[in-house]
Amino acid sequence: MDYADIDPSTWVVSSGRPPATADNPVNEPIVPASTFHAGGPTEYAREGNPSATALEVALGGLECGNAIVFASGMAAANALMDLWPVGARVLAPNTAYTGVAVRLRELDSRGHIHLTTCEVIDSDFILSQLTKSDILWLESPTNPLLEVADLELLISHAAAHGVTSIVDSTFASPVRQNPLKLGADFVLHSVTKILSGHSDLLMGAVVTKSEDDWAKLQTRRVLLGAMPSAFDCYLALRGLRTLFVRYEKSEANAIELTSQLETHPAVSRLRYPGWGTIAAIEVVGNADLVCESTALWTYATSLGGVESLLERRRRWPLESETVPENLIRLSFGIENPADLWLDLDQALRNSNQR
Ligand SMILES: *Cc1c(COP(=O)(O)O)cnc(C)c1O
């Protein structure tokens, strides 16, 4: 069965399984070995493992490309950056995932790349810079400002100018967008987040349009030592099976609660694109106190798990100064929305009074 023949929500369940022959297991077994008998394609576990291959089959089909998994989202991002020649001209968001933004500035200050920053919503500026760029790095929606880029416009113009486009699609997931279908060269995911969905592992992935680029990234993965463990790949694929039901439930919770947050007296600004499982609020009272005053919502970083999480982003010293001090990022889980609302509402009111 090819992913083009069936719905992605079916593909994610049926793909990446051992052949359907008598007594074969229905799930790819975890192989705990660092080395393999010589003569085959794997030889050594830094090159791959069967659980990673099964996960890559499933994820690649969801993005209509060739997936390769890494030990974290940052390991995947660094492998992409390691493909660039010295002096590459990179156009990237000024506010994006902190680790990526910091890493790009680091490469620029060390003279490895020439970095120009942009706002992902400023299409005119981005288009005006394409003739001076080799790489267009996009993130949409952005973390944590929830800005949405006009991917179709930007990717098609990048392609027309011969600019390599990379889209960090962690927030949207393949449930809501497929950048490769719009012509992007690479899609980046933090598998740590909603793809695996249970806050129990770290992993990243790149999905490439070309098989040639996949092979280059496979070499990067081996040389950088960024292979995820067989057990984590097993867990990630187990989580990925339920991606669509989790995404749809978390998104329904996000839509319901953000409609109430919009008019909440303790909320001065709501950022929510109208879809997706993440939102951000700016609060009138003490933002740290809000995070400390919830019982069901967990005060912790990260996002995309079955449990609802919240966090004041500027508590991280490296977070961009364009992120307001009183901004709280909300990651909606799959709990009952009325329970989530009662808990969040009392925390907001509590912090507003003191
Ligand atoms: C978390 C995240 C990353 C980094 O992924 P890790 O798995 O934490 O290394 C990259 N991009 C976005 C948008 C993220 O949310």
Coordinates of C-alpha atoms in Angstrom, one line a residue, residues 81 84 87-96 99-118 125 129 132-138:
M81 CA 22.9 23.4 9.1
W84 CA 25.5 24.4 4.3
G87 CA 29.5 31.6 3.7
A88 CA 25.9 30.4 3.0
R89 CA 23.5 33.3 3.0
V90 CA 20.7 32.3 5.4
L91 CA 17.4 34.2 5.8
A92 CA 15.7 33.1 9.0
P93 CA 13.0 34.3 11.5
N94 CA 14.2 36.7 14.3
T95 CA 11.8 35.0 16.6
A96 CA 11.7 31.2 16.3
G99 CA 17.7 26.8 20.2
V100 CA 17.5 27.3 16.4
A101 CA 17.6 31.1 16.7
V102 CA 20.6 31.0 19.0
R103 CA 22.5 28.4 16.9
L104 CA 22.0 30.5 13.7
R105 CA 23.3 33.6 15.4
E106 CA 26.3 31.6 16.7
L107 CA 27.1 30.3 13.2
D108 CA 26.9 33.9 11.9
S109 CA 29.1 35.4 14.6
R110 CA 31.7 32.7 14.0
G111 CA 31.7 33.6 10.3
H112 CA 30.3 30.2 9.1
I113 CA 27.2 31.8 7.6
H114 CA 25.8 35.2 6.7
L115 CA 22.5 35.5 8.6
T116 CA 19.7 38.0 7.8
T117 CA 16.6 37.9 10.1
C118 CA 13.0 38.5 9.1
F125 CA 10.6 41.7 3.0
Q129 CA 15.7 39.2 0.1
K132 CA 20.5 37.7 -1.8
S133 CA 19.9 34.3 -0.1
D134 CA 20.9 30.7 -0.5
I135 CA 18.7 29.3 2.3
L136 CA 15.3 30.3 3.5
W137 CA 14.6 28.9 7.0
L138 CA 10.9 29.2 8.0

